[in-house]
């Protein structure tokens, strides 16, 4: 084994793929299968929200945008391009990272729902996570990777097992590293039958922890949601789900009485900045790749590429 990756969320799987497709023998060891990770709960529209630092996430995000835009042409990947708008009842400029999006434009007043005064319209890739995670898992194994379902009790337990170890444990890095600067931002969402909505919608000015968004995924639509800081509860709360549906139906009446198909909760791994750095470890190297907040799907390919380039570089310390 050349590399051991801890975690099979979107960051662990893309890192595993990147290393395996570069020719390394890679094992992913994970406490939970991909479909039971935070990644499985994501919306998952490309965007660099609740994440930093800006100068690094722009580069990673650019790579993520390029890769997922290409994946939208592969039906098996579960990625498509979707148009829609982010709106506010207050003066609000497009975020710094929207400059990466071709075709971004400000909305005319006529395009905004009642009560909203500002907004911008764009097109971006969106992943249907259950399908996308299965695509990533299959691509990883097709590249020769092995996926093992077993928790890592401590980093010391895996020191020396492989020359390269990558820690993609998401919010659980808090205990595994340990890193007290990472914590959960709980997100609950509802999956409903799509009554014919084709554009995404995000309202940016609801009172925390609420955020109103709707992400169409073909026959289904994902309704959000919450940003609950410091909350670890992974069970969907019926009262929150009811309020999510009511918020969405107030914006788009087609959602009144929509059939509810499921509920999901994820713990966004929030940290003041993504931790992407290496340290000596068991005679080899340990890369940390966690803390992607509300943008892990968007950043994962860029972070994976940075690690793979460093691992393959001629002067890489682990190789010597
Ligand atoms: C409601 C919601 C909506 C979101 N929307 C978007 C969006 O629109 N766009 C976007 O880009 N992002 C979005 N995100 C954020 C995104 O989901 C996360 O940033 C991303 O999933 C983090 O991925 P990860 O692989 O780091 O962590 P996770 O998905 O949490 O995976 C961590 C993995 O590590 C494993 N693990 C942990 N500890 C151990 C251990 N000790 N031993 C072995 N394995 C271990 C876990 O089992 C798991 O497999 C959203 C998140 C939520 C909750």
Coordinates of C-alpha atoms and ligand atoms in Angstrom, one line a residue:
X1 CA 0.0 0.0 0.0
X2 CA 1.4 3.4 -1.1
X3 CA -1.3 5.5 0.5
X4 CA -3.9 5.2 3.2
X5 CA -6.8 7.7 3.1
X6 CA -9.0 8.0 6.2
X7 CA -12.6 8.8 5.3
X8 CA -15.0 8.1 2.4
X9 CA -16.9 11.4 2.1
X10 CA -16.4 13.5 -1.0
X11 CA -12.9 14.6 0.1
X12 CA -11.6 11.1 0.9
X13 CA -13.1 9.6 -2.3
X14 CA -11.7 12.3 -4.6
X15 CA -8.3 12.1 -2.9
X16 CA -8.3 8.4 -3.2
X17 CA -9.2 8.6 -6.9
X18 CA -6.6 11.3 -7.6
X19 CA -3.8 9.2 -6.0
X20 CA -5.0 5.9 -7.5
X21 CA -5.3 7.3 -11.0
X22 CA -1.8 8.6 -10.6
X23 CA -0.6 5.0 -10.1
X24 CA -0.5 4.6 -6.4
X25 CA -1.9 1.6 -4.5
X26 CA -4.5 3.3 -2.3
X27 CA -6.7 2.0 0.5
X28 CA -9.5 4.1 1.9
X29 CA -10.4 3.3 5.5
X30 CA -13.7 4.7 6.7
X31 CA -15.9 4.5 9.8
X32 CA -19.0 5.0 7.7
X33 CA -19.8 4.2 4.0
X34 CA -20.1 7.1 1.6
X35 CA -23.9 7.1 1.7
X36 CA -23.8 7.7 5.5
X37 CA -21.5 10.7 5.5
X38 CA -22.1 14.4 5.7
X39 CA -21.3 14.5 2.0
X40 CA -24.4 12.4 1.3
X41 CA -26.6 15.2 2.8
X42 CA -25.2 18.0 0.6
X43 CA -27.3 20.0 -1.9
X44 CA -24.8 20.1 -3.7
X45 CA -24.4 23.2 -5.8
X46 CA -20.9 24.5 -6.7
X47 CA -20.2 27.5 -4.4
X48 CA -17.6 28.5 -1.8
X49 CA -19.8 29.2 1.2
X50 CA -18.8 29.0 4.9
X51 CA -15.2 28.2 4.0
X52 CA -11.8 29.9 3.9
X53 CA -9.2 31.2 3.4
X54 CA -10.3 33.1 0.3
X55 CA -7.0 33.1 -1.5
X56 CA -6.6 29.3 -1.3
X57 CA -10.3 28.3 -1.8
X58 CA -10.5 30.3 -5.1
X59 CA -7.8 28.1 -6.7
X60 CA -9.3 24.8 -5.3
X61 CA -12.8 26.0 -6.3
X62 CA -11.7 26.8 -9.8
X63 CA -10.4 23.3 -10.2
X64 CA -13.6 21.9 -8.7
X65 CA -15.7 24.0 -11.1
X66 CA -13.8 22.8 -14.1
X67 CA -13.9 19.1 -13.1
X68 CA -17.6 19.0 -12.1
X69 CA -18.6 21.0 -15.2
X70 CA -16.9 18.3 -17.3
X71 CA -18.6 15.5 -15.2
X72 CA -22.0 17.0 -16.1
X73 CA -21.5 15.5 -19.6
X74 CA -21.2 12.0 -18.0
X75 CA -24.7 10.7 -17.1
X76 CA -23.3 8.2 -14.6
X77 CA -21.8 10.9 -12.5
X78 CA -25.1 12.4 -11.3
X79 CA -23.9 15.9 -12.0
X80 CA -25.8 18.5 -14.2
X81 CA -25.6 22.2 -14.9
X82 CA -28.4 24.1 -13.3
X83 CA -29.4 27.8 -13.5
X84 CA -31.0 29.9 -10.8
X85 CA -30.6 32.8 -8.5
X86 CA -29.5 34.0 -5.1
X87 CA -31.6 36.8 -3.7
X88 CA -32.0 39.1 -0.8
X89 CA -34.4 41.6 0.6
X90 CA -31.5 43.9 1.4
X91 CA -28.7 45.4 -0.6
X92 CA -26.3 42.6 -1.4
X93 CA -23.4 42.2 -3.8
X94 CA -22.5 38.9 -5.5
X95 CA -19.9 37.1 -3.3
X96 CA -16.2 37.4 -4.3
X97 CA -16.1 33.8 -5.6
X98 CA -18.9 34.3 -8.1
X99 CA -16.3 35.9 -10.4
X100 CA -15.3 32.3 -11.3
X101 CA -18.8 31.7 -12.7
X102 CA -19.2 32.4 -16.4
X103 CA -22.5 34.1 -17.2
X104 CA -23.2 35.6 -13.8
X105 CA -25.5 38.6 -14.0
X106 CA -27.6 40.8 -11.7
X107 CA -31.3 40.0 -11.7
X108 CA -33.9 42.5 -13.0
X109 CA -36.6 43.5 -10.5
X110 CA -39.1 41.6 -12.5
X111 CA -37.2 38.3 -12.0
X112 CA -37.3 38.6 -8.2
X113 CA -40.0 37.0 -6.0
X114 CA -42.2 39.4 -4.1
X115 CA -40.4 41.3 -1.3
X116 CA -36.9 40.6 -2.7
X117 CA -34.9 43.6 -4.0
X118 CA -31.5 42.2 -4.9
X119 CA -30.2 39.1 -6.6
X120 CA -27.9 37.5 -9.1
X121 CA -28.4 34.7 -11.6
X122 CA -25.9 32.1 -12.7
X123 CA -25.4 28.6 -13.9
X124 CA -23.3 26.1 -12.0
X125 CA -22.8 22.3 -11.6
X126 CA -25.0 20.5 -9.1
X127 CA -24.4 16.9 -7.9
X128 CA -27.1 14.5 -6.8
X129 CA -25.0 13.2 -4.0
X130 CA -26.3 9.6 -3.6
X131 CA -25.5 9.1 -7.4
X132 CA -22.3 11.1 -7.3
X133 CA -20.9 9.3 -4.3
X134 CA -21.6 6.0 -5.9
X135 CA -19.9 7.2 -9.1
X136 CA -16.8 8.3 -7.1
X137 CA -16.7 5.0 -5.2
X138 CA -16.9 3.0 -8.5
X139 CA -14.3 5.2 -10.1
X140 CA -12.0 4.7 -7.1
X141 CA -12.3 0.9 -7.2
X142 CA -11.9 0.8 -11.0
X143 CA -8.6 2.7 -10.5
X144 CA -7.5 -0.2 -8.3
X145 CA -8.4 1.3 -4.9
X146 CA -9.6 -0.7 -1.9
X147 CA -12.3 0.6 0.4
X148 CA -12.3 -0.8 4.0
X149 CA -15.1 -0.2 6.4
X150 CA -13.3 0.1 9.8
X151 CA -12.8 3.1 12.1
X152 CA -9.4 4.4 12.8
X153 CA -9.1 4.6 16.6
X154 CA -6.2 7.0 16.6
X155 CA -3.7 8.4 14.1
X156 CA -0.9 6.6 16.0
X157 CA -2.7 3.3 15.2
X158 CA -2.1 3.8 11.4
X159 CA 1.4 5.4 11.6
X160 CA 3.8 3.5 9.4
X161 CA 1.1 1.5 7.5
X162 CA 1.8 3.5 4.3
X163 CA 4.3 6.0 3.3
X164 CA 1.5 8.5 2.6
X165 CA -1.5 8.9 4.9
X166 CA -4.3 11.4 4.2
X167 CA -6.7 12.5 6.9
X168 CA -10.1 13.2 5.3
X169 CA -12.2 12.7 8.5
X170 CA -14.3 15.8 8.2
X171 CA -15.7 17.1 11.5
X172 CA -14.4 14.0 13.3
X173 CA -10.9 15.4 13.0
X174 CA -11.9 17.3 16.1
X175 CA -11.2 14.1 18.1
X176 CA -8.9 12.2 15.7
X177 CA -6.2 14.8 15.4
X178 CA -7.3 16.3 17.9
X179 CA -8.2 19.8 16.5
X180 CA -10.4 21.9 18.7
X181 CA -10.8 24.6 16.0
X182 CA -13.1 22.4 13.9
X183 CA -16.8 22.0 14.8
X184 CA -20.1 21.1 13.2
X185 CA -22.5 23.4 11.4
X186 CA -25.5 21.1 11.3
X187 CA -27.6 21.2 8.1
X188 CA -31.0 19.5 7.8
X189 CA -32.7 19.2 4.4
X190 CA -35.9 17.7 3.0
X191 CA -36.2 15.7 -0.2
X192 CA -39.6 16.2 -2.0
X193 CA -41.1 15.1 -5.3
X194 CA -40.3 17.9 -7.7
X195 CA -43.5 19.6 -8.9
X196 CA -41.7 21.0 -12.0
X197 CA -39.1 23.4 -10.6
X198 CA -36.1 23.7 -12.9
X199 CA -34.1 26.6 -11.4
X200 CA -32.3 26.6 -8.1
X201 CA -33.2 29.4 -5.5
X202 CA -31.3 30.6 -2.5
X203 CA -32.4 33.4 -0.2
X204 CA -29.5 34.9 1.7
X205 CA -31.2 36.9 4.5
X206 CA -33.2 34.6 6.7
X207 CA -32.5 34.7 10.5
X208 CA -29.9 32.1 11.5
X209 CA -30.0 29.2 11.8
X210 CA -32.5 29.3 8.8
X211 CA -31.5 29.5 5.2
X212 CA -34.1 29.0 2.5
X213 CA -33.0 27.2 -0.6
X214 CA -34.3 24.8 -3.3
X215 CA -32.1 22.7 -5.5
X216 CA -33.8 20.7 -8.2
X217 CA -32.5 17.2 -9.0
X218 CA -34.7 16.1 -11.9
X219 CA -37.7 14.3 -10.4
X220 CA -36.8 15.3 -6.8
X221 CA -36.0 18.6 -5.2
X222 CA -33.9 19.2 -2.1
X223 CA -35.2 21.9 0.2
X224 CA -33.1 23.6 2.8
X225 CA -32.3 24.2 5.5
X226 CA -30.4 25.1 8.5
X227 CA -26.9 26.3 9.6
X228 CA -26.8 25.3 13.2
X229 CA -23.4 26.1 14.7
X230 CA -22.0 23.7 17.3
X231 CA -25.0 21.2 16.9
X232 CA -24.0 17.5 16.7
X233 CA -27.5 15.9 16.4
X234 CA -27.5 13.7 13.3
X235 CA -31.2 12.8 13.5
X236 CA -33.7 14.8 11.4
X237 CA -36.1 16.8 13.5
X238 CA -39.7 16.8 12.3
X239 CA -40.4 20.4 13.5
X240 CA -37.4 21.6 11.5
X241 CA -38.5 19.7 8.4
X242 CA -42.0 21.2 8.6
X243 CA -40.6 24.7 8.8
X244 CA -38.2 24.0 5.9
X245 CA -41.2 22.9 3.7
X246 CA -43.3 25.9 4.8
X247 CA -40.5 28.4 4.0
X248 CA -40.0 26.8 0.5
X249 CA -43.8 26.8 -0.2
X250 CA -44.0 30.4 0.8
X251 CA -41.5 31.2 -2.0
X252 CA -42.9 28.7 -4.6
X253 CA -46.5 27.7 -4.0
X254 CA -46.0 24.7 -6.3
X255 CA -44.4 23.1 -3.2
X256 CA -47.6 23.2 -1.2
X257 CA -48.5 19.6 -0.4
X258 CA -45.5 18.2 -2.3
X259 CA -44.9 14.6 -1.5
X260 CA -42.0 14.3 1.0
X261 CA -39.6 11.5 0.1
X262 CA -36.9 11.8 2.7
X263 CA -34.9 13.7 5.2
X264 CA -31.1 14.2 5.6
X265 CA -28.8 15.7 8.1
X266 CA -25.1 16.5 7.7
X267 CA -22.5 18.1 10.0
X268 CA -20.6 20.7 7.9
X269 CA -17.0 20.5 9.0
X270 CA -16.4 24.1 9.8
X271 CA -13.0 25.5 10.7
X272 CA -11.7 29.1 10.3
X273 CA -9.7 27.8 7.3
X274 CA -9.5 24.5 5.5
X275 CA -6.5 22.4 6.8
X276 CA -4.5 21.3 3.8
X277 CA -1.0 20.7 5.0
X278 CA 1.5 17.9 5.7
X279 CA 3.7 16.8 8.5
X280 CA 6.2 13.9 9.0
X281 CA 4.4 10.8 10.2
X282 CA 5.7 7.3 10.9
X283 CA 8.7 7.6 8.6
X284 CA 6.4 8.9 5.8
X285 CA 4.0 11.9 5.5
X286 CA 0.6 12.7 6.9
X287 CA -1.6 15.1 4.9
X288 CA -4.5 16.7 6.5
X289 CA -7.4 17.5 4.2
X290 CA -10.4 18.6 6.3
X291 CA -12.5 21.6 7.4
X292 CA -14.3 22.3 4.1
X293 CA -17.3 23.8 5.8
X294 CA -20.2 24.3 3.3
X295 CA -18.1 23.8 0.2
X296 CA -16.5 20.4 0.4
X297 CA -18.1 19.1 -2.8
X298 CA -16.9 22.2 -4.6
X299 CA -13.3 22.1 -3.3
X300 CA -12.6 18.4 -3.1
X301 CA -11.0 18.0 -6.6
X302 CA -8.8 21.0 -6.1
X303 CA -7.6 19.8 -2.7
X304 CA -7.0 16.3 -4.0
X305 CA -5.0 17.6 -6.9
X306 CA -2.7 19.7 -4.6
X307 CA -2.0 16.6 -2.5
X308 CA -1.3 14.4 -5.4
X309 CA 1.0 16.9 -7.0
X310 CA 3.0 17.2 -3.8
X311 CA 3.1 13.4 -3.3
X312 CA 4.4 12.9 -6.8
X313 CA 6.9 15.7 -6.8
X314 CA 10.5 14.5 -7.2
X315 CA 11.6 16.0 -3.9
X316 CA 8.7 14.4 -1.8
X317 CA 10.2 13.5 1.5
X318 CA 8.2 10.3 1.9
X319 CA 9.7 8.8 -1.3
X320 CA 13.2 9.1 0.0
Ligands
LIG1 C1 -27.1 20.3 4.3 C2 -25.8 20.5 3.6 C3 -25.7 21.1 2.4 C4 -24.5 21.3 1.8 N1 -24.4 21.8 0.6 C5 -23.3 22.0 -0.1 C6 -23.2 22.5 -1.4 O1 -24.2 22.9 -2.0 N2 -22.0 22.6 -2.0 C7 -20.8 22.1 -1.4 O2 -19.8 22.2 -2.0 N3 -20.9 21.6 -0.2 C8 -22.0 21.5 0.5 N4 -22.1 21.1 1.8 C9 -20.8 20.8 2.5 C10 -20.2 19.4 2.2 O3 -21.2 18.5 2.3 C11 -19.0 19.2 3.1 O4 -18.1 20.2 3.1 C12 -18.4 17.9 2.7 O5 -19.3 16.8 2.6 C13 -17.2 17.5 3.6 O6 -16.7 16.3 3.1 P1 -15.7 15.4 3.9 O7 -15.3 14.3 3.0 O8 -14.6 16.3 4.4 O9 -16.4 14.9 5.2 P2 -17.5 13.8 5.4 O10 -18.5 13.7 4.3 O11 -18.1 14.0 6.8 O12 -16.7 12.4 5.5 C14 -15.8 12.1 6.5 C15 -15.5 10.7 6.4 O13 -14.5 10.4 7.4 C16 -14.9 9.2 8.1 N5 -14.3 9.2 9.4 C17 -14.4 10.1 10.4 N6 -13.6 9.7 11.4 C18 -13.1 8.6 11.1 C19 -12.2 7.7 11.8 N7 -11.8 7.9 13.1 N8 -11.9 6.5 11.2 C20 -12.3 6.2 9.9 N9 -13.1 7.1 9.2 C21 -13.5 8.2 9.8 C22 -16.4 9.2 8.1 O14 -16.9 7.9 8.3 C23 -16.6 9.7 6.6 O15 -16.5 8.6 5.8 C24 -23.3 20.9 2.4 C25 -23.4 20.2 3.7 C26 -24.6 20.0 4.3 C27 -24.7 19.4 5.6

